[in-house]
CSV table of C-alpha atoms and ligand atoms in Angstrom, one decimal:
chain,number,residue,atom,x,y,z
A,1,MET,CA,73.8,-140.8,-187.5
A,2,SER,CA,75.8,-140.7,-184.3
A,3,GLU,CA,75.2,-143.5,-181.8
A,4,TRP,CA,71.8,-143.4,-180.1
A,5,ASN,CA,71.4,-142.4,-176.5
A,6,ALA,CA,69.5,-145.6,-175.3
A,7,VAL,CA,68.9,-144.2,-171.8
A,8,LEU,CA,67.4,-140.9,-173.0
A,9,TYR,CA,65.4,-142.9,-175.6
A,10,ASP,CA,63.9,-145.3,-173.0
A,11,ASN,CA,63.4,-142.7,-170.2
A,12,LYS,CA,61.9,-139.8,-172.2
A,13,HIS,CA,60.8,-141.2,-175.5
A,14,ASP,CA,59.3,-144.5,-174.5
A,15,PHE,CA,56.1,-143.3,-176.4
A,16,VAL,CA,57.8,-144.6,-179.5
A,17,ALA,CA,57.2,-148.2,-178.4
A,18,GLU,CA,53.9,-147.3,-176.7
A,19,TYR,CA,52.3,-146.0,-179.9
A,20,GLY,CA,53.8,-148.9,-181.8
A,21,LYS,CA,51.6,-151.3,-179.9
A,22,GLY,CA,48.7,-150.2,-182.2
A,23,LEU,CA,50.6,-151.8,-185.1
A,24,LEU,CA,50.9,-155.1,-183.3
A,25,GLU,CA,47.1,-155.6,-183.9
A,26,PHE,CA,48.0,-156.2,-187.6
A,27,VAL,CA,50.4,-159.1,-186.9
A,28,PRO,CA,48.7,-162.5,-187.1
A,29,LYS,CA,48.6,-164.4,-183.8
A,30,ASN,CA,50.1,-167.7,-184.8
A,31,LYS,CA,52.7,-169.4,-182.7
A,32,ASN,CA,54.3,-171.2,-185.7
A,33,GLN,CA,55.5,-168.1,-187.3
A,34,SER,CA,58.8,-166.3,-187.4
A,35,ILE,CA,59.0,-162.5,-187.1
A,36,LEU,CA,61.8,-160.0,-187.8
A,37,ASP,CA,61.6,-156.8,-185.9
A,38,LEU,CA,63.4,-154.4,-188.2
A,39,GLY,CA,64.9,-151.5,-186.2
A,40,CYS,CA,63.9,-153.0,-182.8
A,41,GLY,CA,65.5,-150.3,-180.6
A,42,THR,CA,65.7,-151.5,-177.0
A,43,GLY,CA,63.4,-154.4,-177.7
A,44,THR,CA,60.1,-153.4,-176.1
A,45,LEU,CA,58.0,-154.4,-179.0
A,46,THR,CA,60.2,-157.4,-179.9
A,47,SER,CA,59.3,-158.8,-176.5
A,48,GLN,CA,55.6,-158.4,-177.3
A,49,LEU,CA,56.0,-160.0,-180.7
A,50,ALA,CA,57.7,-163.0,-178.9
A,51,ASN,CA,54.2,-163.7,-177.3
A,52,PHE,CA,52.8,-164.7,-180.6
A,53,ALA,CA,55.6,-166.3,-182.6
A,54,ASP,CA,58.0,-169.2,-182.4
A,55,THR,CA,60.9,-167.2,-183.5
A,56,VAL,CA,61.5,-163.6,-183.2
A,57,ILE,CA,64.7,-161.8,-184.1
A,58,GLY,CA,65.3,-158.1,-183.3
A,59,VAL,CA,67.8,-156.2,-185.5
A,60,ASP,CA,69.0,-152.6,-185.2
A,61,SER,CA,71.8,-150.6,-186.6
A,62,SER,CA,72.7,-149.2,-183.2
A,63,ALA,CA,75.0,-151.3,-181.0
A,64,ASN,CA,73.9,-149.3,-177.9
A,65,MET,CA,70.3,-150.1,-178.5
A,66,ILE,CA,71.0,-153.9,-179.1
A,67,GLU,CA,73.2,-154.1,-176.0
A,68,LYS,CA,70.3,-152.7,-173.9
A,69,ALA,CA,67.7,-154.9,-175.6
A,70,GLN,CA,69.8,-158.0,-175.0
A,71,LYS,CA,70.3,-157.1,-171.4
A,72,GLN,CA,66.6,-156.6,-170.9
A,73,TYR,CA,65.4,-159.7,-172.8
A,74,ALA,CA,68.0,-162.4,-172.6
A,75,ASP,CA,65.8,-165.1,-174.2
A,76,ILE,CA,65.4,-163.2,-177.5
A,77,LYS,CA,67.9,-163.1,-180.2
A,78,PHE,CA,69.1,-159.6,-181.1
A,79,MET,CA,71.7,-158.6,-183.8
A,80,VAL,CA,73.3,-155.4,-184.9
A,81,CYS,CA,72.4,-155.2,-188.6
A,82,ASP,CA,72.2,-152.7,-191.4
A,83,ALA,CA,68.6,-152.6,-192.8
A,84,LEU,CA,70.0,-152.4,-196.3
A,85,SER,CA,72.0,-155.5,-196.0
A,86,LEU,CA,70.0,-158.0,-194.0
A,87,PRO,CA,71.8,-161.4,-193.6
A,88,PHE,CA,68.6,-163.5,-194.1
A,89,GLU,CA,66.8,-165.0,-197.1
A,90,LYS,CA,63.1,-166.2,-197.3
A,91,GLN,CA,63.2,-166.7,-193.6
A,92,PHE,CA,60.4,-164.7,-192.0
A,93,ASP,CA,56.5,-164.8,-192.1
A,94,VAL,CA,56.3,-161.2,-190.9
A,95,VAL,CA,58.6,-158.2,-191.0
A,96,PHE,CA,57.5,-155.8,-188.4
A,97,SER,CA,58.9,-152.3,-188.1
A,98,ASN,CA,57.9,-149.3,-186.0
A,99,ALA,CA,59.3,-145.7,-186.3
A,100,VAL,CA,62.3,-146.8,-188.3
A,101,PHE,CA,61.8,-146.4,-192.1
A,102,HIS,CA,62.0,-142.6,-192.0
A,103,TRP,CA,65.7,-143.0,-191.0
A,104,ILE,CA,66.4,-144.8,-194.3
A,105,ALA,CA,67.0,-142.6,-197.3
A,106,ASP,CA,66.6,-145.3,-200.0
A,107,HIS,CA,63.1,-146.9,-199.5
A,108,ASN,CA,63.4,-148.8,-202.8
A,109,ALA,CA,66.6,-150.6,-201.6
A,110,LEU,CA,64.9,-151.1,-198.2
A,111,LEU,CA,61.8,-152.7,-199.7
A,112,ASN,CA,64.0,-154.9,-201.8
A,113,GLN,CA,65.7,-156.2,-198.6
A,114,VAL,CA,62.3,-156.7,-196.9
A,115,HIS,CA,61.0,-158.7,-199.8
A,116,LYS,CA,64.2,-160.8,-199.8
A,117,VAL,CA,63.9,-161.9,-196.2
A,118,LEU,CA,60.1,-162.8,-196.4
A,119,LYS,CA,58.8,-166.3,-197.2
A,120,SER,CA,56.2,-166.4,-199.9
A,121,ASN,CA,52.9,-164.8,-198.7
A,122,GLY,CA,55.0,-163.1,-196.0
A,123,LEU,CA,53.6,-159.9,-194.5
A,124,LEU,CA,55.1,-156.5,-193.9
A,125,ALA,CA,53.5,-154.4,-191.1
A,126,CYS,CA,55.2,-151.1,-190.7
A,127,GLU,CA,54.6,-147.6,-189.4
A,128,PHE,CA,56.8,-144.5,-189.7
A,129,GLY,CA,56.8,-140.8,-190.4
A,130,ALA,CA,54.5,-139.7,-193.2
A,131,ASN,CA,55.0,-136.6,-195.4
A,132,GLY,CA,54.7,-133.5,-193.2
A,133,ASN,CA,55.9,-135.4,-190.0
A,134,ILE,CA,57.5,-133.1,-187.4
A,135,ALA,CA,57.4,-130.3,-190.1
A,136,THR,CA,57.0,-127.5,-187.4
A,137,ILE,CA,60.0,-128.7,-185.4
A,138,GLU,CA,62.2,-129.5,-188.3
A,139,ASN,CA,61.5,-126.2,-190.2
A,140,ALA,CA,62.2,-124.2,-187.1
A,141,PHE,CA,65.4,-126.1,-186.4
A,142,MET,CA,66.6,-125.6,-189.9
A,143,ASN,CA,65.9,-121.9,-189.9
A,144,VAL,CA,67.4,-121.3,-186.5
A,145,CYS,CA,70.6,-123.3,-187.5
A,146,ARG,CA,70.9,-121.2,-190.5
A,147,ASN,CA,70.7,-118.0,-188.5
A,148,PHE,CA,73.6,-119.3,-186.4
A,149,GLY,CA,75.7,-120.2,-189.5
A,150,TYR,CA,75.0,-124.0,-189.5
A,151,GLU,CA,73.4,-125.7,-192.4
A,152,TYR,CA,71.0,-128.4,-191.4
A,153,ASN,CA,70.3,-130.9,-194.2
A,154,PRO,CA,67.0,-132.6,-193.6
A,155,LYS,CA,67.9,-136.2,-192.9
A,156,PHE,CA,64.5,-137.9,-192.7
A,157,ASN,CA,62.5,-139.6,-195.4
A,158,PHE,CA,58.9,-139.0,-194.8
A,159,PRO,CA,57.1,-140.1,-198.0
A,160,THR,CA,53.5,-139.6,-199.2
A,161,SER,CA,51.3,-142.7,-199.2
A,162,GLU,CA,51.1,-142.5,-203.0
A,163,HIS,CA,54.9,-142.6,-203.4
A,164,PHE,CA,55.4,-145.4,-200.9
A,165,ALA,CA,52.5,-147.4,-202.5
A,166,ASP,CA,54.4,-147.1,-205.9
A,167,LEU,CA,57.6,-148.4,-204.3
A,168,LEU,CA,55.8,-151.3,-202.7
A,169,LYS,CA,54.3,-152.4,-206.0
A,170,LYS,CA,57.6,-152.0,-207.8
A,171,ASN,CA,59.1,-154.3,-205.2
A,172,GLY,CA,56.5,-157.1,-205.6
A,173,PHE,CA,54.2,-156.3,-202.7
A,174,MET,CA,50.4,-156.4,-202.7
A,175,ILE,CA,48.9,-153.7,-200.5
A,176,ASP,CA,46.3,-154.6,-197.9
A,177,LYS,CA,46.3,-151.1,-196.2
A,178,ILE,CA,48.1,-147.9,-196.6
A,179,TYR,CA,47.1,-144.6,-195.0
A,180,ASP,CA,48.6,-141.6,-193.3
A,181,TYR,CA,47.2,-139.8,-190.2
A,182,ASP,CA,48.0,-137.1,-187.8
A,183,ARG,CA,49.3,-138.3,-184.5
A,184,PRO,CA,50.0,-135.3,-182.2
A,185,THR,CA,52.5,-136.7,-179.7
A,186,PRO,CA,52.7,-135.2,-176.2
A,187,LEU,CA,56.3,-135.1,-174.9
A,188,LYS,CA,57.2,-136.0,-171.3
A,189,ASP,CA,59.0,-133.7,-168.8
A,190,ASN,CA,56.8,-130.5,-169.0
A,191,GLU,CA,58.8,-127.5,-170.3
A,192,ARG,CA,61.9,-129.7,-171.0
A,193,GLY,CA,60.0,-131.9,-173.4
A,194,LEU,CA,60.9,-130.3,-176.7
A,195,ALA,CA,64.6,-129.7,-175.7
A,196,ASN,CA,64.9,-133.4,-174.7
A,197,TRP,CA,63.4,-134.4,-178.1
A,198,ILE,CA,65.8,-132.1,-180.0
A,199,LYS,CA,68.8,-133.4,-178.0
A,200,GLN,CA,67.9,-137.0,-178.8
A,201,PHE,CA,66.9,-136.8,-182.5
A,202,PHE,CA,69.1,-133.9,-183.7
A,203,ALA,CA,72.1,-135.2,-181.7
A,204,SER,CA,74.3,-135.5,-184.7
A,205,ASP,CA,73.7,-131.9,-185.7
A,206,LEU,CA,74.1,-130.5,-182.2
A,207,GLU,CA,77.3,-132.2,-181.5
A,208,LEU,CA,79.0,-130.0,-184.1
A,209,MET,CA,78.2,-127.0,-181.9
A,210,SER,CA,79.4,-125.7,-178.6
A,211,GLU,CA,77.1,-126.3,-175.6
A,212,LYS,CA,76.3,-122.6,-175.5
A,213,VAL,CA,75.2,-122.5,-179.1
A,214,GLN,CA,73.2,-125.7,-178.6
A,215,ASP,CA,71.3,-124.2,-175.7
A,216,GLU,CA,70.7,-121.0,-177.7
A,217,ILE,CA,69.4,-122.8,-180.7
A,218,ILE,CA,67.1,-124.9,-178.7
A,219,LYS,CA,65.7,-121.9,-176.9
A,220,LYS,CA,65.0,-120.1,-180.3
A,221,VAL,CA,63.3,-123.3,-181.7
A,222,GLU,CA,61.1,-123.3,-178.6
A,223,ASP,CA,60.3,-119.6,-179.1
A,224,LEU,CA,59.4,-120.2,-182.8
A,225,THR,CA,57.2,-123.3,-182.2
A,226,LYS,CA,55.6,-122.3,-178.9
A,227,GLU,CA,52.4,-121.0,-180.4
A,228,SER,CA,51.5,-124.3,-182.2
A,229,LEU,CA,53.2,-126.9,-180.0
A,230,TRP,CA,53.1,-125.6,-176.4
A,231,ASN,CA,49.8,-125.5,-174.4
A,232,GLY,CA,51.1,-123.9,-171.2
A,233,SER,CA,52.0,-127.2,-169.5
A,234,LYS,CA,53.4,-129.5,-172.1
A,235,TRP,CA,54.8,-129.8,-175.6
A,236,THR,CA,53.1,-131.8,-178.3
A,237,ALA,CA,55.2,-132.8,-181.4
A,238,ASP,CA,53.4,-132.7,-184.7
A,239,TYR,CA,53.9,-136.3,-185.7
A,240,ARG,CA,52.2,-137.8,-188.8
A,241,ARG,CA,52.3,-141.5,-189.5
A,242,LEU,CA,52.2,-143.7,-192.5
A,243,ARG,CA,50.8,-147.2,-191.7
A,244,VAL,CA,51.4,-150.0,-194.2
A,245,ILE,CA,50.1,-153.6,-194.3
A,246,ALA,CA,51.3,-155.4,-197.4
A,247,HIS,CA,52.2,-159.0,-198.4
A,248,ILE,CA,54.2,-160.7,-201.2
B,1,BEZ,C1,59.3,-140.2,-185.8
B,1,BEZ,O1,59.1,-141.2,-185.1
B,1,BEZ,O2,58.5,-139.7,-186.5
B,1,BEZ,C2,60.6,-139.4,-185.7
B,1,BEZ,C3,61.4,-139.6,-184.6
B,1,BEZ,C4,62.6,-138.9,-184.6
B,1,BEZ,C5,62.9,-138.1,-185.5
B,1,BEZ,C6,62.1,-137.9,-186.6
B,1,BEZ,C7,61.0,-138.6,-186.7
């Protein structure tokens, strides 16, 4: 993935952290605990986790995001880290992760890492894209790219709850809750909402094309998805979430 645009992310897609607040309810409120925020982005939820933990560390693979997080929350420790090679061992009571796991192709390796960094009885609270997440947008984008001579290879990992539950068990987790649900997500900025979203999240695909082609592709995707995602005043993305609470 190319580097994240941390400004576009915070200005237009702050709903990512906003919705993540629901997941905070599943984190025990115990000042003596240590929490890892895995894929912390610009640190919005990390700063909330800091209200109920002694130690919170936010990690993200994007240097842009970590730089912005560190500027905003100077008292919290943030690190650039690859989720598949975390430099910790049996160190955290809780691993928290919002809207990140779908970026990681190998969920088996990921859960192995999460298990490694948790203390015994440690908790995983995570939420990310479930099977069928953004299917309308992604299918339209793939078809339009193909018509323009570009091959879009789906890059997200949106598992079913059954598949993810199997991986959790295989990696030594006991499942407290696992369920998926539709979470239609209104996009900011009126008629520009879907274009902003595509520019942020398909940035690495778009950067292979001229600006003219990018604009044409975005316009065609809008045409194709209008009927289901546009209500005359705003775009709503067809998000589906998988929520998991599990412990070791
Ligand atoms: C999501 O949060 O579901 C998501 C965000 C960006 C791209 C794909 C999925």
